[in-house]
Coordinates of C-alpha atoms and ligand atoms in Angstrom, one line a residue:
X1 CA 88.7 51.8 54.1
X2 CA 86.3 51.2 57.4
X3 CA 87.8 51.9 60.5
X4 CA 87.7 47.6 61.2
X5 CA 89.8 47.2 57.6
X6 CA 92.0 49.8 58.7
X7 CA 92.6 48.2 61.7
X8 CA 91.2 44.1 60.3
X9 CA 95.4 43.9 58.7
X10 CA 96.1 40.9 55.9
X11 CA 99.6 41.5 55.8
X12 CA 102.6 41.7 58.0
X13 CA 104.1 45.1 59.3
X14 CA 108.0 44.9 58.5
X15 CA 109.9 48.0 59.2
X16 CA 107.0 50.7 58.7
X17 CA 105.8 48.7 55.6
X18 CA 102.6 46.9 55.2
X19 CA 104.0 43.2 53.2
X20 CA 102.4 39.8 52.0
X21 CA 105.3 36.6 52.4
X22 CA 107.4 36.8 50.0
X23 CA 106.1 34.2 48.2
X24 CA 102.7 35.5 48.2
X25 CA 101.7 32.2 50.5
X26 CA 98.7 32.7 53.1
X27 CA 97.1 31.1 56.1
X28 CA 93.1 31.0 56.5
X29 CA 91.5 32.4 59.2
X30 CA 88.2 31.0 60.5
X31 CA 85.9 31.9 62.5
X32 CA 85.3 29.0 65.6
X33 CA 81.5 30.3 65.9
X34 CA 80.9 28.2 62.4
X35 CA 84.3 27.5 60.8
X36 CA 84.0 30.0 57.7
X37 CA 87.0 31.3 56.8
X38 CA 87.3 35.0 57.5
X39 CA 90.7 36.1 56.0
X40 CA 94.0 34.9 55.2
X41 CA 97.2 36.6 56.5
X42 CA 100.8 36.2 55.1
X43 CA 103.0 32.2 55.8
X44 CA 105.7 34.3 56.4
X45 CA 109.4 32.7 57.0
X46 CA 112.7 32.9 58.1
X47 CA 113.5 35.6 55.8
X48 CA 110.6 37.3 56.8
X49 CA 111.6 36.9 60.5
X50 CA 115.1 37.8 59.8
X51 CA 114.2 41.1 57.7
X52 CA 111.6 42.0 60.8
X53 CA 114.4 41.4 63.3
X54 CA 117.0 43.5 61.4
X55 CA 114.1 46.1 61.1
X56 CA 113.8 46.0 65.1
X57 CA 117.4 46.2 65.6
X58 CA 118.0 49.1 63.3
X59 CA 114.9 51.2 65.2
X60 CA 116.6 50.4 68.2
X61 CA 119.6 52.4 67.6
X62 CA 117.5 55.7 67.7
X63 CA 114.6 54.2 70.1
X64 CA 116.9 53.4 72.9
X65 CA 117.8 57.0 72.7
X66 CA 114.3 58.5 73.2
X67 CA 113.5 59.9 76.7
X68 CA 111.2 58.3 78.9
X69 CA 108.6 61.0 78.5
X70 CA 108.7 60.8 75.3
X71 CA 108.2 57.0 75.2
X72 CA 105.4 57.5 77.3
X73 CA 104.2 60.0 75.5
X74 CA 104.0 57.0 72.8
X75 CA 102.1 54.6 75.1
X76 CA 99.5 57.1 75.8
X77 CA 98.4 57.6 72.4
X78 CA 98.8 54.2 71.8
X79 CA 95.9 53.9 75.0
X80 CA 94.2 56.3 73.3
X81 CA 94.3 54.5 70.0
X82 CA 92.6 50.9 71.7
X83 CA 90.0 52.6 73.7
X84 CA 88.9 54.7 70.5
X85 CA 88.6 51.4 68.2
X86 CA 87.3 49.1 71.0
X87 CA 84.0 48.2 69.5
X88 CA 85.7 47.2 66.3
X89 CA 89.2 45.4 67.6
X90 CA 86.3 43.1 70.2
X91 CA 84.6 42.4 66.7
X92 CA 87.4 41.1 65.3
X93 CA 88.9 39.4 68.5
X94 CA 85.7 37.4 69.1
X95 CA 85.3 36.6 65.3
X96 CA 88.7 34.5 65.1
X97 CA 88.3 33.5 69.0
X98 CA 85.0 32.9 69.5
X99 CA 84.8 34.0 72.9
X100 CA 81.5 36.0 74.1
X101 CA 81.9 40.3 72.8
X102 CA 81.2 41.1 76.7
X103 CA 84.2 39.1 77.5
X104 CA 86.2 41.0 73.8
X105 CA 85.8 43.9 75.1
X106 CA 86.4 43.2 78.6
X107 CA 89.9 41.6 77.1
X108 CA 89.9 45.3 75.1
X109 CA 90.0 47.0 78.1
X110 CA 92.8 45.4 80.3
X111 CA 94.9 45.7 76.8
X112 CA 94.3 49.9 77.3
X113 CA 94.8 49.4 80.9
X114 CA 98.0 47.5 80.7
X115 CA 99.2 50.2 78.2
X116 CA 98.5 53.1 80.9
X117 CA 100.0 51.5 83.3
X118 CA 102.9 50.8 81.7
X119 CA 103.4 54.6 80.0
X120 CA 103.1 55.6 83.9
X121 CA 105.8 53.7 84.7
X122 CA 108.4 54.4 82.0
X123 CA 109.2 57.6 83.5
X124 CA 110.1 55.2 86.6
X125 CA 112.5 53.1 85.8
X126 CA 115.0 54.4 88.7
X127 CA 118.7 53.6 89.2
X128 CA 120.8 53.8 92.5
X129 CA 123.5 55.6 93.8
X130 CA 125.5 52.7 95.9
X131 CA 127.5 54.2 98.8
X132 CA 130.9 53.7 98.1
X133 CA 133.5 51.5 100.5
X134 CA 136.4 53.4 98.5
X135 CA 137.2 56.8 99.0
X136 CA 136.9 59.0 95.7
X137 CA 134.9 56.9 94.0
X138 CA 130.6 57.3 93.1
X139 CA 129.0 53.3 92.0
X140 CA 126.0 53.8 90.2
X141 CA 123.7 51.6 88.6
X142 CA 121.5 52.5 86.1
X143 CA 119.0 50.4 83.6
X144 CA 119.2 50.2 79.9
X145 CA 116.8 48.5 77.9
X146 CA 117.9 44.6 76.8
X147 CA 116.9 45.5 73.1
X148 CA 114.8 43.8 70.6
X149 CA 112.7 41.7 72.0
X150 CA 110.7 38.9 69.7
X151 CA 107.1 38.6 71.7
X152 CA 105.2 35.2 71.0
X153 CA 101.6 34.8 71.5
X154 CA 98.8 32.6 72.1
X155 CA 95.3 32.2 71.0
X156 CA 93.4 32.7 74.2
X157 CA 94.1 36.3 75.0
X158 CA 95.2 37.3 71.9
X159 CA 95.2 41.3 72.6
X160 CA 96.2 41.3 76.0
X161 CA 98.6 39.7 76.2
X162 CA 100.7 41.4 73.6
X163 CA 100.2 45.1 76.0
X164 CA 101.8 42.9 78.8
X165 CA 104.8 42.8 76.4
X166 CA 104.5 45.0 74.2
X167 CA 103.5 47.9 76.8
X168 CA 107.1 47.0 79.1
X169 CA 109.2 46.4 76.4
X170 CA 108.2 50.1 74.5
X171 CA 108.0 51.8 78.2
X172 CA 111.7 50.5 78.8
X173 CA 113.1 51.5 75.0
X174 CA 112.7 48.2 73.7
X175 CA 111.6 47.2 70.0
X176 CA 109.6 44.7 69.1
X177 CA 109.0 41.3 66.8
X178 CA 105.7 40.1 67.8
X179 CA 104.4 36.4 66.4
X180 CA 100.6 36.0 66.8
X181 CA 99.0 32.8 67.1
X182 CA 98.0 31.6 63.7
X183 CA 94.3 31.0 65.1
X184 CA 94.5 34.7 66.2
X185 CA 96.7 36.6 63.8
X186 CA 94.5 39.6 63.2
X187 CA 94.5 40.9 66.3
X188 CA 98.2 40.7 66.6
X189 CA 98.2 42.5 63.3
X190 CA 95.9 44.9 65.2
X191 CA 99.0 46.1 67.2
X192 CA 100.9 47.2 64.0
X193 CA 97.9 49.5 62.9
X194 CA 97.9 51.0 66.7
X195 CA 101.7 51.8 67.2
X196 CA 101.0 53.7 63.4
X197 CA 97.9 55.1 65.0
X198 CA 99.7 55.8 67.8
X199 CA 102.4 57.3 66.0
X200 CA 104.7 54.9 67.0
X201 CA 108.4 55.2 64.1
X202 CA 108.6 52.6 61.3
X203 CA 110.7 49.6 62.9
X204 CA 109.8 49.6 66.4
X205 CA 106.8 47.2 66.4
X206 CA 106.8 44.4 63.6
X207 CA 104.4 41.7 63.3
X208 CA 104.8 38.6 61.1
X209 CA 102.3 36.0 60.9
X210 CA 103.0 32.2 59.7
X211 CA 104.6 28.8 60.9
X212 CA 105.2 28.9 64.6
X213 CA 108.2 26.9 64.6
X214 CA 110.2 28.2 61.4
X215 CA 109.8 31.6 62.7
X216 CA 110.6 30.6 66.3
X217 CA 113.5 29.0 65.3
X218 CA 114.6 32.3 63.6
X219 CA 113.4 34.5 66.5
X220 CA 115.6 32.1 69.0
X221 CA 118.3 31.5 66.6
X222 CA 119.2 35.3 65.4
X223 CA 121.9 37.0 67.5
X224 CA 120.1 40.5 67.0
X225 CA 117.1 39.1 69.3
X226 CA 118.0 39.5 73.3
X227 CA 114.9 38.8 74.8
X228 CA 112.2 36.2 74.2
X229 CA 109.0 36.8 76.1
X230 CA 105.9 33.6 75.4
X231 CA 103.0 32.8 76.6
X232 CA 101.8 29.7 75.7
X233 CA 102.2 25.9 76.8
X234 CA 105.2 24.7 78.8
X235 CA 105.8 22.5 76.0
X236 CA 106.5 25.2 73.7
X237 CA 108.1 27.1 76.2
X238 CA 110.6 24.5 76.9
X239 CA 111.5 24.4 73.4
X240 CA 111.8 28.0 73.3
X241 CA 113.8 28.0 76.6
X242 CA 116.3 25.5 75.0
X243 CA 116.4 27.6 71.6
X244 CA 117.1 30.9 73.0
X245 CA 120.0 28.9 74.9
X246 CA 122.8 29.1 72.5
X247 CA 122.6 33.0 72.3
X248 CA 121.6 33.4 75.8
X249 CA 118.9 35.5 76.0
X250 CA 117.2 36.7 78.7
X251 CA 113.7 34.5 78.8
X252 CA 110.1 35.2 80.2
X253 CA 107.7 32.3 80.4
X254 CA 103.7 32.7 81.2
X255 CA 103.6 28.7 81.2
X256 CA 100.5 26.2 81.9
X257 CA 98.6 25.9 85.4
X258 CA 96.8 23.2 86.4
X259 CA 94.8 25.6 89.1
X260 CA 93.2 24.3 92.3
X261 CA 90.3 26.4 93.7
X262 CA 89.4 24.8 97.0
X263 CA 86.2 25.0 99.3
X264 CA 86.7 25.4 103.0
X265 CA 83.9 24.0 104.7
X266 CA 83.3 27.8 106.6
X267 CA 83.5 29.4 103.1
X268 CA 80.7 31.5 102.9
X269 CA 78.8 29.5 99.8
X270 CA 77.8 32.5 97.9
X271 CA 80.5 34.2 97.0
X272 CA 82.4 31.0 96.3
X273 CA 79.8 30.5 93.8
X274 CA 80.2 33.3 92.4
X275 CA 84.0 33.0 92.1
X276 CA 84.1 29.5 90.7
X277 CA 81.8 30.4 87.8
X278 CA 84.6 33.2 86.8
X279 CA 87.4 31.7 87.6
X280 CA 86.0 27.9 85.7
X281 CA 84.1 29.3 82.8
X282 CA 85.8 32.5 81.9
X283 CA 86.7 31.9 77.6
X284 CA 84.9 28.5 78.0
X285 CA 87.8 27.4 80.6
X286 CA 90.3 28.2 78.1
X287 CA 92.8 30.4 80.4
X288 CA 96.0 29.6 81.6
X289 CA 94.3 30.8 85.1
X290 CA 90.9 28.7 85.0
X291 CA 90.2 26.5 87.8
X292 CA 91.5 23.2 87.0
X293 CA 89.9 21.0 90.1
X294 CA 87.7 22.2 92.4
X295 CA 88.7 20.7 96.0
X296 CA 86.1 20.7 98.3
X297 CA 85.5 20.1 101.9
X298 CA 83.5 17.1 102.8
X299 CA 81.0 19.3 105.2
X300 CA 80.0 21.7 102.3
X301 CA 80.3 19.7 99.7
X302 CA 77.5 18.5 98.2
X303 CA 75.5 21.7 99.1
X304 CA 78.7 22.9 96.6
X305 CA 78.2 20.5 93.8
X306 CA 74.7 20.9 93.6
X307 CA 74.7 25.2 93.2
X308 CA 77.7 24.6 91.1
X309 CA 75.7 22.3 88.5
X310 CA 73.0 24.4 89.0
X311 CA 74.9 27.6 87.8
X312 CA 76.5 25.4 85.3
X313 CA 73.5 24.4 83.4
X314 CA 72.2 28.1 83.4
X315 CA 75.0 29.0 81.4
X316 CA 74.4 30.3 77.8
X317 CA 75.8 28.8 75.0
X318 CA 76.4 30.3 71.6
X319 CA 77.7 32.7 68.9
X320 CA 79.9 35.2 70.7
X321 CA 78.0 38.1 68.5
X322 CA 75.3 37.3 70.3
X323 CA 74.1 39.3 73.0
X324 CA 73.5 37.5 76.3
X325 CA 76.3 34.9 75.3
X326 CA 77.9 33.7 78.2
X327 CA 80.1 31.0 76.5
X328 CA 81.4 30.7 72.7
X329 CA 82.7 27.6 71.0
X330 CA 85.9 26.2 71.7
X331 CA 89.0 27.2 69.8
X332 CA 89.0 24.3 67.2
X333 CA 88.3 20.8 67.3
X334 CA 91.7 19.1 68.5
X335 CA 90.8 21.3 71.8
X336 CA 87.3 19.7 71.9
X337 CA 88.7 16.1 71.4
X338 CA 91.2 16.7 74.3
X339 CA 88.0 17.5 76.6
X340 CA 85.8 15.1 75.2
X341 CA 88.8 12.5 75.8
X342 CA 89.2 13.5 79.2
X343 CA 86.1 13.3 80.2
X344 CA 85.6 9.9 79.4
X345 CA 88.6 9.0 81.4
X346 CA 87.0 10.8 84.1
X347 CA 83.6 8.7 83.8
X348 CA 85.3 5.4 83.2
X349 CA 87.6 5.9 86.6
X350 CA 84.2 6.1 88.6
X351 CA 83.5 10.2 87.8
X352 CA 79.8 11.1 87.7
X353 CA 78.9 13.6 85.5
X354 CA 76.5 15.8 87.3
X355 CA 76.0 18.4 84.7
X356 CA 76.6 18.3 80.8
X357 CA 78.8 16.3 79.6
X358 CA 78.8 16.1 75.5
X359 CA 79.1 18.1 72.6
X360 CA 76.3 21.2 72.7
X361 CA 73.6 20.3 70.2
X362 CA 75.0 23.9 68.5
X363 CA 77.1 22.0 66.7
X364 CA 80.5 22.4 65.2
X365 CA 83.2 23.1 68.2
X366 CA 80.3 24.6 71.2
X367 CA 80.6 22.1 74.3
X368 CA 78.2 22.0 77.1
X369 CA 79.6 23.6 80.4
X370 CA 80.1 20.0 82.2
X371 CA 80.2 18.8 86.3
X372 CA 81.9 15.8 87.1
X373 CA 81.7 14.7 90.9
X374 CA 83.8 11.8 92.5
X375 CA 87.2 13.0 90.7
X376 CA 90.2 11.6 91.7
X377 CA 93.9 11.3 91.5
X378 CA 93.4 8.5 89.1
X379 CA 92.0 10.8 86.7
X380 CA 93.8 12.3 84.1
X381 CA 92.1 15.1 84.6
X382 CA 93.6 15.6 87.7
X383 CA 97.1 16.3 86.0
X384 CA 96.5 17.8 82.4
X385 CA 95.7 21.3 81.8
X386 CA 92.0 20.8 80.5
X387 CA 91.5 23.9 78.5
X388 CA 87.4 23.8 78.2
X389 CA 84.2 24.1 80.0
X390 CA 84.6 21.3 82.4
X391 CA 84.7 21.3 86.2
X392 CA 86.0 18.2 88.0
X393 CA 85.3 18.4 92.3
X394 CA 87.4 16.4 94.3
X395 CA 86.4 15.9 97.9
X396 CA 88.8 16.5 101.0
X397 CA 89.0 16.1 104.9
X398 CA 90.9 18.3 106.1
X399 CA 93.3 21.6 105.1
X400 CA 96.6 19.3 104.7
X401 CA 95.2 17.0 102.4
X402 CA 93.7 20.4 100.4
X403 CA 97.2 21.6 100.6
X404 CA 98.9 18.5 99.9
X405 CA 96.2 17.8 96.7
X406 CA 97.2 21.3 95.7
X407 CA 100.3 21.2 95.4
X408 CA 100.3 17.9 94.0
X409 CA 101.0 19.4 90.3
X410 CA 104.6 20.3 88.5
X411 CA 102.5 23.5 87.7
X412 CA 102.3 26.8 90.3
X413 CA 100.6 29.9 88.3
X414 CA 96.9 30.6 89.6
X415 CA 95.2 29.1 92.6
X416 CA 91.9 30.5 94.7
X417 CA 90.6 29.4 98.0
X418 CA 87.5 30.5 100.1
X419 CA 87.1 30.5 103.5
X420 CA 86.2 32.8 106.3
X421 CA 88.8 31.7 109.0
X422 CA 91.8 34.7 108.9
X423 CA 94.2 32.6 110.3
X424 CA 93.3 29.5 107.7
X425 CA 93.7 32.3 105.0
X426 CA 96.8 33.2 105.9
X427 CA 98.6 29.7 106.6
X428 CA 96.7 28.4 103.4
X429 CA 98.6 31.1 101.3
X430 CA 101.8 31.1 102.7
X431 CA 101.6 26.9 101.8
X432 CA 100.5 26.8 97.9
X433 CA 103.1 26.6 96.0
X434 CA 101.8 29.2 93.4
X435 CA 102.9 32.4 91.9
X436 CA 98.8 33.8 92.0
X437 CA 96.2 33.3 95.2
X438 CA 93.0 34.7 95.3
X439 CA 91.7 34.3 98.7
X440 CA 88.1 34.8 98.4
X441 CA 88.5 36.0 94.9
X442 CA 87.7 34.4 91.1
X443 CA 89.2 37.2 89.2
X444 CA 92.8 38.5 90.2
X445 CA 94.1 39.4 87.0
X446 CA 94.7 43.7 87.2
X447 CA 97.5 45.5 85.3
X448 CA 98.5 46.9 89.0
X449 CA 99.7 43.2 90.2
X450 CA 102.4 41.4 89.4
X451 CA 101.1 38.1 86.9
X452 CA 103.8 35.2 87.1
X453 CA 104.0 31.4 87.7
X454 CA 106.6 29.2 89.9
X455 CA 107.6 25.7 89.0
X456 CA 107.0 24.8 85.3
X457 CA 104.1 27.7 85.2
X458 CA 107.1 29.8 84.2
X459 CA 109.7 32.1 84.6
X460 CA 109.6 35.9 85.3
X461 CA 106.3 38.5 86.4
X462 CA 104.0 40.7 84.0
X463 CA 102.8 43.7 85.0
X464 CA 103.0 45.6 88.3
X465 CA 105.6 47.5 89.4
X466 CA 107.9 44.2 88.2
X467 CA 106.7 44.2 84.7
X468 CA 109.3 46.4 83.1
X469 CA 112.5 44.9 84.7
X470 CA 112.1 41.7 82.2
X471 CA 112.9 44.3 79.6
X472 CA 115.7 46.1 81.8
X473 CA 119.5 45.1 82.4
X474 CA 121.2 46.5 84.9
X475 CA 124.0 48.4 84.3
X476 CA 126.8 49.7 86.9
X477 CA 129.1 52.4 86.6
X478 CA 132.3 52.9 89.1
X479 CA 133.3 56.7 88.9
X480 CA 136.7 56.3 90.2
X481 CA 138.9 59.3 90.6
X482 CA 137.1 61.8 92.2
X483 CA 139.6 62.5 95.7
Ligands
ADP501 P1 98.2 27.1 73.0 O1 97.7 25.6 73.9 O2 97.9 28.4 73.9 O3 98.0 26.9 71.4 P2 100.5 26.7 72.1 O4 102.3 27.0 73.3 O5 101.3 25.8 71.2 O6 99.5 27.2 73.2 O7 100.9 28.0 71.0 C1 101.5 29.8 71.8 C2 102.4 30.5 70.9 O8 103.6 29.5 70.4 C3 101.3 30.1 69.7 O9 101.8 31.6 68.4 C4 102.3 29.3 68.4 O10 102.1 29.5 67.1 C5 103.6 29.0 69.0 N1 104.2 28.4 69.1 C6 103.8 26.9 69.0 N2 105.0 25.5 68.7 C7 106.1 26.8 68.5 C8 107.6 26.7 68.3 N3 107.7 25.6 68.0 N4 108.5 27.9 68.2 C9 107.9 29.1 68.1 N5 106.3 29.1 68.7 C10 105.3 28.2 68.8

């Protein structure tokens, strides 16, 4: 077995055993760069998921009693395993996801960073001693692991989305059942292999692949699961919240966004363009924090559109594994069809395509990086998450109009704005109803800060000093009779 084979598992990990689906059924996994089938993974169902949950529940009884230092050491070993294997893991990721290899390596770097952060945080899950209003009593608060955690993750960041869930869950003392997206299961299964390399006890991390709705139904219905942590669409998030209600599970939801990127007249245009290119085109526009709407003030509008179109036209599109490629293919044909539909709707309502606008000459699911000027709120693109390399530019007149436009959405994940006026920087930050705000900054994700949305973008926060709270329950102990 080569290192890559060791990490690219094509069976599920349940209770420390690598196993096929009970009936041997499999799902094909394709490379979006050329549509070729690169392997298969088990099409597991209810029975396999139940066994994974039971394995996690049984492992939890021992794992919850490990010391914080022991769990920190396991996470440091996991961090080392990711770092040592970063090239192989990045290659696996690009082969099933399509993003440029440099971005895949960046994602693995972030995975390692989250794991290291939570290795450090494991030892800081302090409790409290509350001054008692009664004589002879001590009031103590401790924090305990919530229990078996189900982690359901998407295809756009198949590795780093797991690091923000598995890292804090393990740090807290929880055990985990992972259900990766069907488009990118190898990166999810790799977490099982990495956990083995890092010496995790059997059953602490389990990975099942297969039909999302079947596995999701068991993960949400089974009373042994105490926590659902999900990253994906708002639509599926709502289903999971409903399903989890019957057994009153804790939920963390990182859902869709509709990020505005506001450029005020007083912005430094060079910085704004630099930030725009990252905030829009990273992962071909397929991230939940990707700019969905550029809102640009009258005075700087034409210059900004011109510069954005030029930079967009210069992006190198191609196979993620080819040197120097900046934009890979979209994940699948449905993603391309959606982008085409949104562009046609915008063009039909007065949008002016200034760059791109169509499928790329490379064929398959490659798409031209696109800029559409004269965008308006009547267009579907104003409300829908694009999830593709398309930049619609809206024009505005003053600060109040920009804020109103920015907040005119049920979503509230990331937003960005560029200004060189300090007063405006604070004023506008205060008014934007979003969980994440980038001021003169187009790439804000870091393991040391919280990540989470408001409104229909989600519940809870990942990363930073707060991320571990999602996996800990408070327990209050009143110790009386001390006088
Ligand atoms: P995306 O648009 O990123 O594909 P989805 O919300 O469709 O977002 O998928 C995110 C994750 O949720 C994937 O792992 C997918 O397989 C899973 N998923 C989709 N539908 C369901 C469902 N009904 N129950 C549980 N998980 C689901």
